[in-house]
Tab-separated table of C-alpha atoms in Angstrom:
chain	number	residue	atom	x	y	z
A	549	MET	CA	-4.318	-55.153	23.361
A	550	LEU	CA	-6.166	-53.525	20.457
A	551	TRP	CA	-7.958	-50.916	22.538
A	552	GLU	CA	-4.798	-50.080	24.492
A	553	LEU	CA	-3.033	-49.527	21.182
A	554	LEU	CA	-5.718	-47.340	19.588
A	555	ILE	CA	-6.471	-45.267	22.694
A	556	SER	CA	-2.803	-44.572	23.434
A	557	PHE	CA	-2.230	-43.672	19.754
A	558	ALA	CA	-5.107	-41.170	19.879
A	559	VAL	CA	-3.788	-39.686	23.133
A	560	PHE	CA	-0.287	-39.219	21.715
A	561	LEU	CA	-1.694	-37.519	18.596
A	562	ILE	CA	-3.823	-35.169	20.734
A	563	LEU	CA	-0.719	-34.302	22.770
A	564	GLY	CA	1.010	-33.293	19.539
A	565	VAL	CA	3.529	-36.143	19.408
A	566	PRO	CA	4.834	-36.654	15.825
A	567	VAL	CA	3.008	-39.499	14.092
A	568	ALA	CA	6.073	-41.743	13.786
A	569	PHE	CA	6.804	-41.569	17.507
A	570	ALA	CA	3.093	-41.822	18.327
A	571	MET	CA	2.916	-45.165	16.508
A	572	GLY	CA	6.025	-46.534	18.175
A	573	LEU	CA	5.096	-45.307	21.651
A	574	SER	CA	1.509	-46.571	21.397
A	575	ALA	CA	2.804	-50.032	20.425
A	576	LEU	CA	5.193	-49.947	23.385
A	577	THR	CA	2.391	-48.793	25.685
A	578	ALA	CA	0.090	-51.598	24.545
A	579	LEU	CA	2.806	-54.188	25.173
A	580	LEU	CA	3.575	-52.781	28.625
A	581	LEU	CA	-0.072	-52.614	29.726
A	582	THR	CA	-1.004	-56.104	28.579
A	583	GLY	CA	2.254	-58.016	29.047
A	584	GLN	CA	1.129	-60.530	26.430
A	585	VAL	CA	4.133	-60.134	24.116
A	586	SER	CA	7.816	-59.571	24.820
A	587	LEU	CA	9.124	-56.032	24.440
A	588	MET	CA	11.730	-57.476	22.082
A	589	LEU	CA	8.981	-57.199	19.457
A	590	ILE	CA	9.747	-53.482	19.044
A	591	PRO	CA	13.421	-53.711	17.956
A	592	GLN	CA	12.701	-56.907	16.017
A	593	ARG	CA	9.979	-55.195	13.948
A	594	LEU	CA	12.167	-52.113	13.431
A	595	VAL	CA	14.810	-54.295	11.777
A	596	VAL	CA	12.330	-56.367	9.760
A	597	ALA	CA	10.646	-53.232	8.384
A	598	MET	CA	13.973	-51.976	7.002
A	599	ASP	CA	15.093	-55.344	5.615
A	600	SER	CA	13.732	-54.860	2.107
A	601	PHE	CA	15.601	-54.551	-1.185
A	602	SER	CA	12.693	-52.627	-2.718
A	603	LEU	CA	12.922	-49.940	-0.021
A	604	MET	CA	16.442	-49.110	-1.189
A	605	ALA	CA	14.738	-47.270	-4.056
A	606	VAL	CA	13.271	-44.715	-1.627
A	607	PRO	CA	16.479	-42.826	-0.690
A	608	LEU	CA	17.679	-43.043	-4.278
A	609	PHE	CA	14.591	-41.374	-5.777
A	610	ILE	CA	14.650	-38.766	-2.991
A	611	LEU	CA	18.274	-38.042	-3.860
A	612	ALA	CA	17.392	-37.788	-7.561
A	613	GLY	CA	14.726	-35.193	-6.776
A	614	HIS	CA	17.094	-33.055	-4.731
A	615	LEU	CA	19.829	-33.321	-7.360
A	616	MET	CA	17.324	-32.104	-9.960
A	617	ASN	CA	16.544	-29.057	-7.828
A	618	THR	CA	20.202	-28.274	-7.174
A	619	GLY	CA	21.380	-29.043	-10.701
A	620	GLY	CA	19.192	-26.536	-12.528
A	621	ILE	CA	17.041	-29.246	-14.075
A	622	THR	CA	13.861	-27.966	-12.427
A	623	VAL	CA	14.351	-24.482	-13.914
A	624	ARG	CA	14.771	-25.925	-17.423
A	625	ILE	CA	11.630	-28.038	-17.050
A	626	ILE	CA	9.681	-24.983	-15.925
A	627	ARG	CA	10.927	-22.948	-18.876
A	628	PHE	CA	9.958	-25.689	-21.328
A	629	SER	CA	6.520	-25.967	-19.712
A	630	GLU	CA	6.059	-22.222	-20.049
A	631	VAL	CA	6.727	-22.460	-23.789
A	632	LEU	CA	4.051	-25.139	-24.160
A	633	VAL	CA	1.204	-23.812	-22.000
A	634	GLY	CA	2.238	-20.386	-20.717
A	635	HIS	CA	0.135	-18.550	-23.308
A	636	ILE	CA	-3.137	-20.142	-22.115
A	637	ARG	CA	-5.203	-18.012	-19.774
A	638	GLY	CA	-3.878	-18.568	-16.271
A	639	GLY	CA	-0.574	-19.524	-17.918
A	640	LEU	CA	1.755	-19.912	-14.937
A	641	SER	CA	-0.854	-22.046	-13.227
A	642	HIS	CA	-0.700	-24.486	-16.155
A	643	VAL	CA	3.098	-24.243	-16.221
A	644	ASN	CA	3.091	-25.280	-12.579
A	645	VAL	CA	1.018	-28.380	-13.327
A	646	LEU	CA	2.932	-29.441	-16.441
A	647	ALA	CA	6.296	-28.950	-14.714
A	648	SER	CA	5.087	-31.151	-11.845
A	649	MET	CA	4.062	-33.857	-14.293
A	650	ILE	CA	7.518	-33.883	-15.901
A	651	PHE	CA	9.367	-33.564	-12.587
A	652	SER	CA	7.390	-36.438	-11.065
A	653	GLY	CA	8.674	-38.706	-13.823
A	654	VAL	CA	12.072	-38.694	-12.124
A	655	SER	CA	11.707	-37.988	-8.413
A	656	GLY	CA	8.496	-39.799	-7.435
A	657	SER	CA	8.272	-37.502	-4.418
A	658	SER	CA	5.545	-34.926	-3.845
A	659	THR	CA	7.557	-32.994	-1.251
A	660	ALA	CA	10.588	-32.679	-3.563
A	661	ASP	CA	8.190	-31.520	-6.285
A	662	ALA	CA	6.551	-28.902	-4.064
A	663	ALA	CA	9.868	-27.656	-2.719
A	664	GLY	CA	11.686	-27.458	-6.059
A	665	ILE	CA	8.932	-26.065	-8.258
A	666	GLY	CA	7.424	-23.941	-5.492
A	667	ALA	CA	10.708	-22.154	-4.813
A	668	VAL	CA	10.857	-21.019	-8.459
A	669	LEU	CA	7.242	-20.588	-9.510
A	670	ILE	CA	5.456	-19.234	-6.420
A	671	PRO	CA	7.541	-16.002	-6.271
A	672	SER	CA	7.304	-15.729	-10.065
A	673	MET	CA	3.508	-16.114	-10.023
A	674	VAL	CA	3.125	-13.514	-7.263
A	675	LYS	CA	5.441	-11.121	-9.130
A	676	LYS	CA	3.306	-11.452	-12.287
A	677	GLY	CA	0.075	-10.603	-10.498
A	678	TYR	CA	-1.223	-13.986	-9.314
A	679	ASP	CA	-2.669	-14.019	-5.813
A	680	GLU	CA	-0.521	-15.689	-3.160
A	681	ASP	CA	-3.226	-18.203	-2.257
A	682	TRP	CA	-3.514	-19.242	-5.915
A	683	ALA	CA	0.254	-19.691	-6.306
A	684	VAL	CA	0.565	-21.809	-3.164
A	685	CYS	CA	-2.556	-23.910	-3.702
A	686	ILE	CA	-1.856	-24.836	-7.332
A	687	THR	CA	1.723	-25.768	-6.363
A	688	ALA	CA	0.523	-27.995	-3.513
A	689	ALA	CA	-2.230	-29.560	-5.635
A	690	SER	CA	0.019	-30.222	-8.636
A	691	SER	CA	2.636	-31.797	-6.368
A	692	THR	CA	0.191	-34.612	-5.636
A	693	ILE	CA	1.005	-35.909	-9.124
A	694	GLY	CA	4.511	-36.896	-7.945
A	695	PRO	CA	3.574	-40.262	-6.372
A	696	ILE	CA	0.895	-41.011	-9.001
A	697	ILE	CA	2.832	-40.692	-12.267
A	698	PRO	CA	5.698	-43.245	-12.248
A	699	PRO	CA	8.108	-43.596	-10.603
A	700	SER	CA	6.494	-43.287	-7.186
A	701	ILE	CA	8.026	-43.637	-3.742
A	702	LEU	CA	4.629	-44.482	-2.261
A	703	MET	CA	4.144	-47.218	-4.866
A	704	VAL	CA	7.563	-48.647	-4.008
A	705	ILE	CA	6.612	-48.784	-0.330
A	706	TYR	CA	3.173	-50.220	-1.136
A	707	GLY	CA	4.755	-52.889	-3.325
A	708	SER	CA	7.301	-53.814	-0.643
A	709	MET	CA	4.453	-54.265	1.854
A	710	THR	CA	2.139	-56.305	-0.384
A	711	ARG	CA	4.612	-58.089	-2.716
A	712	LEU	CA	2.861	-56.622	-5.753
A	713	SER	CA	4.825	-55.898	-8.929
A	714	ILE	CA	6.269	-52.409	-8.600
A	715	GLY	CA	6.386	-52.101	-12.382
A	716	LYS	CA	2.644	-52.733	-12.606
A	717	LEU	CA	1.995	-50.355	-9.715
A	718	PHE	CA	3.957	-47.671	-11.558
A	719	LEU	CA	1.953	-48.172	-14.754
A	720	SER	CA	-1.359	-48.010	-12.867
A	721	GLY	CA	-0.723	-44.346	-12.101
A	722	LEU	CA	0.196	-43.205	-15.605
A	723	ILE	CA	-3.305	-42.493	-16.984
A	724	PRO	CA	-4.802	-41.234	-13.666
A	725	GLY	CA	-1.734	-39.018	-13.205
A	726	PHE	CA	-2.284	-37.337	-16.561
A	727	LEU	CA	-5.980	-36.956	-15.708
A	728	VAL	CA	-5.049	-35.238	-12.445
A	729	GLY	CA	-2.847	-32.831	-14.384
A	730	LEU	CA	-5.619	-32.134	-16.896
A	731	SER	CA	-8.214	-31.583	-14.170
A	732	LEU	CA	-5.953	-29.122	-12.332
A	733	MET	CA	-5.352	-27.230	-15.572
A	734	VAL	CA	-9.110	-26.991	-16.089
A	735	MET	CA	-9.556	-25.726	-12.527
A	736	GLY	CA	-6.718	-23.249	-13.074
A	737	TYR	CA	-8.344	-21.967	-16.260
A	738	LEU	CA	-11.698	-21.525	-14.504
A	739	LEU	CA	-9.991	-19.651	-11.688
A	740	ALA	CA	-8.203	-17.439	-14.211
A	741	VAL	CA	-11.570	-16.538	-15.730
A	742	LEU	CA	-13.129	-15.874	-12.323
A	743	ARG	CA	-10.212	-13.702	-11.192
A	744	LYS	CA	-9.825	-12.081	-14.627
A	745	GLN	CA	-6.218	-13.121	-15.079
A	746	PRO	CA	-4.929	-11.983	-18.503
A	747	SER	CA	-3.198	-14.322	-20.949
A	748	GLN	CA	0.520	-14.130	-21.706
A	749	ALA	CA	1.995	-13.675	-25.151
A	750	ARG	CA	2.889	-16.850	-27.052
A	751	CYS	CA	6.622	-17.559	-27.276
A	752	SER	CA	8.372	-17.290	-30.627
A	753	MET	CA	9.560	-20.396	-32.466
A	754	GLY	CA	13.149	-19.489	-31.639
A	755	GLU	CA	12.407	-19.303	-27.910
A	756	ALA	CA	10.491	-22.557	-28.070
A	757	TRP	CA	13.383	-24.329	-29.794
A	758	ARG	CA	15.916	-23.056	-27.236
A	759	ALA	CA	13.691	-24.141	-24.360
A	760	PHE	CA	13.252	-27.577	-25.917
A	761	LYS	CA	17.010	-28.031	-26.410
A	762	ASP	CA	17.689	-27.026	-22.798
A	763	ALA	CA	15.014	-29.392	-21.467
A	764	PHE	CA	15.564	-32.345	-23.782
A	765	LEU	CA	17.912	-34.311	-21.528
A	766	PRO	CA	15.798	-33.765	-18.361
A	767	ILE	CA	12.647	-34.804	-20.262
A	768	LEU	CA	14.435	-37.942	-21.441
A	769	ALA	CA	14.927	-39.159	-17.854
A	770	PRO	CA	11.290	-40.218	-17.152
A	771	LEU	CA	11.198	-42.165	-20.423
A	772	ILE	CA	14.410	-44.029	-19.571
A	773	ILE	CA	13.108	-44.944	-16.101
A	774	LEU	CA	9.639	-46.048	-17.230
A	775	VAL	CA	10.830	-48.111	-20.220
A	776	GLY	CA	13.600	-49.671	-18.162
A	777	ILE	CA	11.332	-50.811	-15.324
A	778	THR	CA	8.372	-51.974	-17.384
A	779	GLY	CA	10.643	-53.619	-19.945
A	780	GLY	CA	12.399	-55.643	-17.259
A	781	ILE	CA	15.762	-54.031	-18.001
A	782	PHE	CA	16.246	-52.979	-14.371
A	783	THR	CA	14.384	-53.041	-11.067
A	784	ALA	CA	12.835	-50.048	-9.277
A	785	THR	CA	15.871	-49.885	-6.971
A	786	GLU	CA	18.252	-49.912	-9.923
A	787	ALA	CA	16.078	-47.242	-11.556
A	788	GLY	CA	16.662	-45.083	-8.479
A	789	VAL	CA	20.428	-45.474	-8.964
A	790	ILE	CA	20.141	-44.555	-12.647
A	791	ALA	CA	17.908	-41.545	-11.874
A	792	SER	CA	20.376	-40.238	-9.267
A	793	ILE	CA	23.416	-40.717	-11.489
A	794	TYR	CA	21.621	-39.134	-14.444
A	795	ALA	CA	20.541	-36.118	-12.356
A	796	LEU	CA	24.091	-35.761	-11.003
A	797	PHE	CA	25.523	-35.951	-14.516
A	798	LEU	CA	23.144	-33.252	-15.776
A	799	GLY	CA	23.923	-31.066	-12.759
A	800	PHE	CA	27.638	-31.177	-13.560
A	801	LEU	CA	26.915	-30.776	-17.283
A	802	TYR	CA	24.957	-27.579	-16.612
A	803	THR	CA	27.692	-26.490	-14.112
A	804	GLU	CA	24.999	-25.969	-11.459
A	805	ILE	CA	26.257	-28.644	-9.063
A	806	THR	CA	29.551	-28.009	-7.309
A	807	LEU	CA	31.346	-29.888	-4.564
A	808	ALA	CA	30.140	-27.236	-2.132
A	809	ASN	CA	26.391	-27.516	-2.812
A	810	LEU	CA	26.602	-31.265	-3.471
A	811	GLY	CA	27.388	-31.902	0.181
A	812	LYS	CA	24.386	-29.872	1.298
A	813	THR	CA	22.163	-31.704	-1.196
A	814	LEU	CA	23.306	-35.088	0.094
A	815	LEU	CA	22.625	-34.061	3.693
A	816	THR	CA	19.135	-32.795	2.819
A	817	ALA	CA	18.329	-36.008	0.955
A	818	ALA	CA	19.647	-38.074	3.881
A	819	TYR	CA	17.480	-36.119	6.330
A	820	ASN	CA	14.325	-36.593	4.240
A	821	THR	CA	15.115	-40.291	3.806
A	822	THR	CA	15.527	-40.693	7.566
A	823	VAL	CA	12.107	-39.174	8.199
A	824	ILE	CA	10.415	-41.597	5.780
A	825	LEU	CA	12.250	-44.678	7.024
A	826	LEU	CA	11.544	-43.726	10.647
A	827	ILE	CA	7.826	-43.692	9.891
A	828	ILE	CA	8.077	-47.078	8.159
A	829	ALA	CA	10.041	-48.582	11.049
A	830	CYS	CA	7.749	-47.268	13.797
A	831	ALA	CA	4.647	-48.337	11.887
A	832	SER	CA	5.866	-51.931	11.696
A	833	SER	CA	5.209	-52.868	15.348
A	834	PHE	CA	1.976	-50.863	15.287
A	835	GLY	CA	0.758	-52.814	12.258
A	836	TRP	CA	1.894	-56.127	13.739
A	837	ILE	CA	-0.329	-55.605	16.781
A	838	LEU	CA	-3.285	-54.648	14.575
A	839	ALA	CA	-2.822	-57.868	12.609
A	840	ARG	CA	-2.398	-59.981	15.771
A	841	GLU	CA	-5.616	-58.601	17.228
A	842	GLN	CA	-7.507	-59.413	13.992
A	843	PHE	CA	-8.368	-55.778	13.317
A	844	PRO	CA	-8.603	-56.378	9.528
A	845	VAL	CA	-11.149	-59.139	10.171
A	846	LEU	CA	-13.174	-56.830	12.418
A	847	LEU	CA	-13.148	-54.152	9.706
A	848	VAL	CA	-14.215	-56.641	7.014
A	849	ASN	CA	-17.076	-57.830	9.225
A	850	LEU	CA	-18.129	-54.232	9.863
A	851	LEU	CA	-18.187	-53.353	6.153
A	852	THR	CA	-20.022	-56.516	5.161
A	853	SER	CA	-22.599	-55.870	7.872
A	854	LEU	CA	-23.191	-52.383	6.444
A	855	SER	CA	-23.424	-53.586	2.857
A	856	GLY	CA	-22.400	-56.562	0.769
A	857	ASP	CA	-22.092	-54.378	-2.338
A	858	PRO	CA	-18.402	-53.984	-3.339
A	859	THR	CA	-19.021	-50.475	-4.688
A	860	VAL	CA	-20.494	-49.315	-1.383
A	861	ALA	CA	-17.608	-50.928	0.484
A	862	LEU	CA	-15.102	-49.129	-1.775
A	863	ILE	CA	-16.831	-45.786	-1.213
A	864	LEU	CA	-16.704	-46.374	2.556
A	865	VAL	CA	-12.979	-47.162	2.332
A	866	ILE	CA	-12.385	-43.980	0.316
A	867	ILE	CA	-14.335	-41.891	2.849
A	868	LEU	CA	-12.299	-43.472	5.654
A	869	MET	CA	-8.986	-42.649	3.959
A	870	LEU	CA	-10.056	-39.086	3.142
A	871	ILE	CA	-11.027	-38.521	6.790
A	872	VAL	CA	-7.757	-40.060	7.974
A	873	GLY	CA	-5.908	-37.706	5.623
A	874	LEU	CA	-7.336	-34.741	7.532
A	875	PHE	CA	-5.300	-35.644	10.601
A	876	ILE	CA	-2.500	-38.117	9.758
A	877	GLU	CA	0.461	-37.615	7.426
A	878	GLY	CA	0.162	-39.635	4.216
A	879	LEU	CA	3.019	-42.097	4.605
A	880	ALA	CA	1.958	-42.918	8.161
A	881	ALA	CA	-1.603	-43.490	6.945
A	882	LEU	CA	-0.266	-45.805	4.238
A	883	MET	CA	1.745	-47.832	6.739
A	884	ILE	CA	-1.175	-48.153	9.148
A	885	PHE	CA	-4.022	-48.876	6.768
A	886	VAL	CA	-2.529	-50.936	3.928
A	887	PRO	CA	-2.177	-54.073	6.116
A	888	VAL	CA	-5.701	-53.415	7.419
A	889	LEU	CA	-7.472	-52.663	4.140
A	890	VAL	CA	-5.784	-55.118	1.755
A	891	PRO	CA	-7.771	-58.010	3.326
A	892	VAL	CA	-10.912	-55.912	2.770
A	893	ALA	CA	-9.985	-55.552	-0.909
A	894	GLN	CA	-9.426	-59.295	-1.186
A	895	THR	CA	-12.758	-60.075	0.487
A	896	PHE	CA	-14.700	-57.878	-1.937
A	897	GLY	CA	-12.705	-59.028	-4.965
A	898	PHE	CA	-11.064	-55.730	-5.926
A	899	ASP	CA	-8.164	-55.857	-8.349
A	900	PRO	CA	-5.060	-55.343	-6.124
A	901	ILE	CA	-3.421	-52.914	-8.568
A	902	PHE	CA	-6.629	-50.880	-8.845
A	903	PHE	CA	-7.017	-50.810	-5.065
A	904	ALA	CA	-3.391	-49.698	-4.621
A	905	LEU	CA	-3.958	-46.775	-6.985
A	906	ILE	CA	-7.107	-45.765	-5.099
A	907	MET	CA	-5.186	-45.813	-1.812
A	908	VAL	CA	-2.335	-43.681	-3.179
A	909	VAL	CA	-4.700	-41.102	-4.721
A	910	CYS	CA	-6.657	-40.846	-1.443
A	911	ILE	CA	-3.424	-40.350	0.483
A	912	GLN	CA	-2.297	-37.636	-1.937
A	913	ILE	CA	-5.596	-35.803	-1.558
A	914	GLY	CA	-5.047	-35.968	2.193
A	915	ALA	CA	-1.602	-34.416	1.676
A	916	VAL	CA	-3.228	-31.130	0.580
A	917	THR	CA	-6.254	-31.244	2.873
A	918	PRO	CA	-6.229	-28.969	5.958
A	919	PRO	CA	-5.514	-29.052	8.855
A	920	VAL	CA	-2.448	-31.294	8.322
A	921	GLY	CA	-1.933	-30.745	4.566
A	922	MET	CA	1.811	-31.431	4.461
A	923	LEU	CA	2.157	-30.191	0.868
A	924	LEU	CA	0.537	-26.894	1.836
A	925	PHE	CA	3.193	-26.368	4.506
A	926	VAL	CA	6.006	-27.314	2.106
A	927	SER	CA	4.673	-25.029	-0.646
A	928	CYS	CA	4.269	-22.083	1.722
A	929	SER	CA	7.788	-22.607	3.039
A	930	ALA	CA	9.279	-22.926	-0.466
A	931	GLY	CA	7.518	-19.811	-1.733
A	932	GLY	CA	7.986	-17.713	1.404
A	933	VAL	CA	4.220	-17.244	1.838
A	934	PRO	CA	2.679	-17.362	5.354
A	935	LEU	CA	0.172	-20.194	5.698
A	936	LYS	CA	-2.501	-17.806	7.032
A	937	ARG	CA	-2.694	-16.130	3.608
A	938	VAL	CA	-3.674	-19.340	1.822
A	939	GLY	CA	-7.308	-19.425	2.963
A	940	ASN	CA	-9.781	-21.995	1.633
A	941	LEU	CA	-8.880	-21.907	-2.071
A	942	ILE	CA	-7.237	-25.331	-1.812
A	943	TRP	CA	-10.722	-26.896	-1.646
A	944	PHE	CA	-11.341	-25.636	-5.193
A	945	PHE	CA	-8.428	-27.741	-6.456
A	946	ILE	CA	-9.313	-30.670	-4.199
A	947	LEU	CA	-12.600	-30.770	-6.094
A	948	GLY	CA	-10.635	-31.495	-9.281
A	949	LEU	CA	-8.673	-34.255	-7.537
A	950	LEU	CA	-11.883	-35.826	-6.264
A	951	GLY	CA	-13.282	-35.748	-9.791
A	952	VAL	CA	-10.372	-37.874	-11.054
A	953	LEU	CA	-10.763	-40.251	-8.110
A	954	ALA	CA	-14.446	-40.676	-9.006
A	955	LEU	CA	-13.521	-41.403	-12.643
A	956	VAL	CA	-11.105	-44.149	-11.598
A	957	VAL	CA	-13.749	-45.697	-9.331
A	958	ILE	CA	-16.300	-45.658	-12.156
A	959	PHE	CA	-13.815	-46.831	-14.805
A	960	PRO	CA	-11.255	-49.131	-13.100
A	961	ALA	CA	-9.617	-49.787	-16.482
A	962	LEU	CA	-8.004	-46.356	-16.169
A	963	ALA	CA	-5.762	-47.948	-13.541
A	964	THR	CA	-5.615	-51.560	-14.718
A	965	TYR	CA	-5.344	-51.377	-18.534
A	966	LEU	CA	-1.630	-50.506	-18.813
A	967	PRO	CA	-0.482	-52.911	-16.047
A	968	GLY	CA	-2.467	-55.636	-17.821
A	969	LEU	CA	-0.222	-55.273	-20.873
A	970	ILE	CA	2.870	-56.590	-19.053
C-alpha cells in the first residue's frame, strides 16, 4: 500500500492538484487499489483529525491577525517600528522586520503577517525608492518570524499531533525568532550598502512619544499572551480567544472596525481557517497509511545505515525538509512528515522541543523558497507587485535564515533553555 500511496501522491502533484486534495485522493487511491482496509477509514480519519481542543486555537489566532489588520493595529505597529529603527540605513527594511516581530506576537500566522504588513509597507518602500524585489523579499522573509516567535499556529498544530506542551513549544521559538529578526536586519543593512540606499532622518522625541502612545496597547498584547500561557493562567486555545477579543476591542477603540468591515473580516478569517483545517483533515488518512506501512521505521533504518551519528542524521533531516519545502506547502509538509520524523528524533535521542523548533524553522524557510514559496505569492499580492519582478533576491535573505538554523543546530540551548525553565 505504501508505494501505491506515494506514487499516486506524486502523480496528483505533477497534475497540479492542490496538496490537500492530493493527499486525500492518494490515500483513497491506495485503499482502492489494495483493498486491504475499508474505505470508511477516510471519513473516520477526517473526523479524528478535527477532534482536538488544541486545534481550536488555530481559527482564533487567524481571526486575531485579521482583526489587527482591519482595526488599524498593524499601521500603529509599523509607525512605532519606524521610530525605533527607521533612521538606520535601509530603514524601511528594518521597520518591516521589527513590525513582523511585534505582529507575530499576536497572530502566530505568517500569511496574516505578510498580507497585513505587506499591504502597507511594500507600496511605501517602493514609493521611497526601494526596489520592488527588495520590498517583496524582505516582507516575505520577515513574515517567517510569525510561526517562530510565540504564539504560533504551527506550534499549536505540532503540539496537538505530538502531545507536547504548547507552552514549551512557544517558548522554544522566542530566542531563535529574535535571531531571525536580527539576521534579516543585518542582511537588509548589507543590501542597503550594496544598493546605496540613503538613511532617513531620525524622528524627534515628540514624534517618538506619540508613536509609542499609539502603539502601547497593541504592543501589550504579545506580553499578555506569552505570560498567560507560560504562567499557566490560560491555555493556548483560551489565549486565542483573548487575542481575538483584545484585537476587536482595539479595533473599535481606534474606530477602524465597523459592522460593515467586521463581516468581511470574519469571512476572510473563516476562509483561511477552512484551508488550514482541510489540509489537516486530508493529511490524517495519508499519515495513517504511512504509519501502518511502517514508513517511519524504514526511514530510521535508512538514516542509521547511512550514519549512526545524530548530528549527521539531523543534517540529513534538515536537507530533506528544505527540499520538500521547494515543492510542498508548509502546513502540508508538517502534517506529512511530523509523524514520520518524530520516531527518527526519538531513535537518535533529540530533545523533542528542540526537534520541533528545527522542523518549524525548516518549514518557514520552505515558505519563501521558490518555486512554491507561498509567502512570496502572498507578499506580491498584498503589495501589488507582479511575481516576475521579484527575481532571485529572496535567496540573499534565505541565507540569513539558514544562518540562524545553523546556530540552533550548533547550540540547541537556544531552543531548549527557556522551555526548561517551566
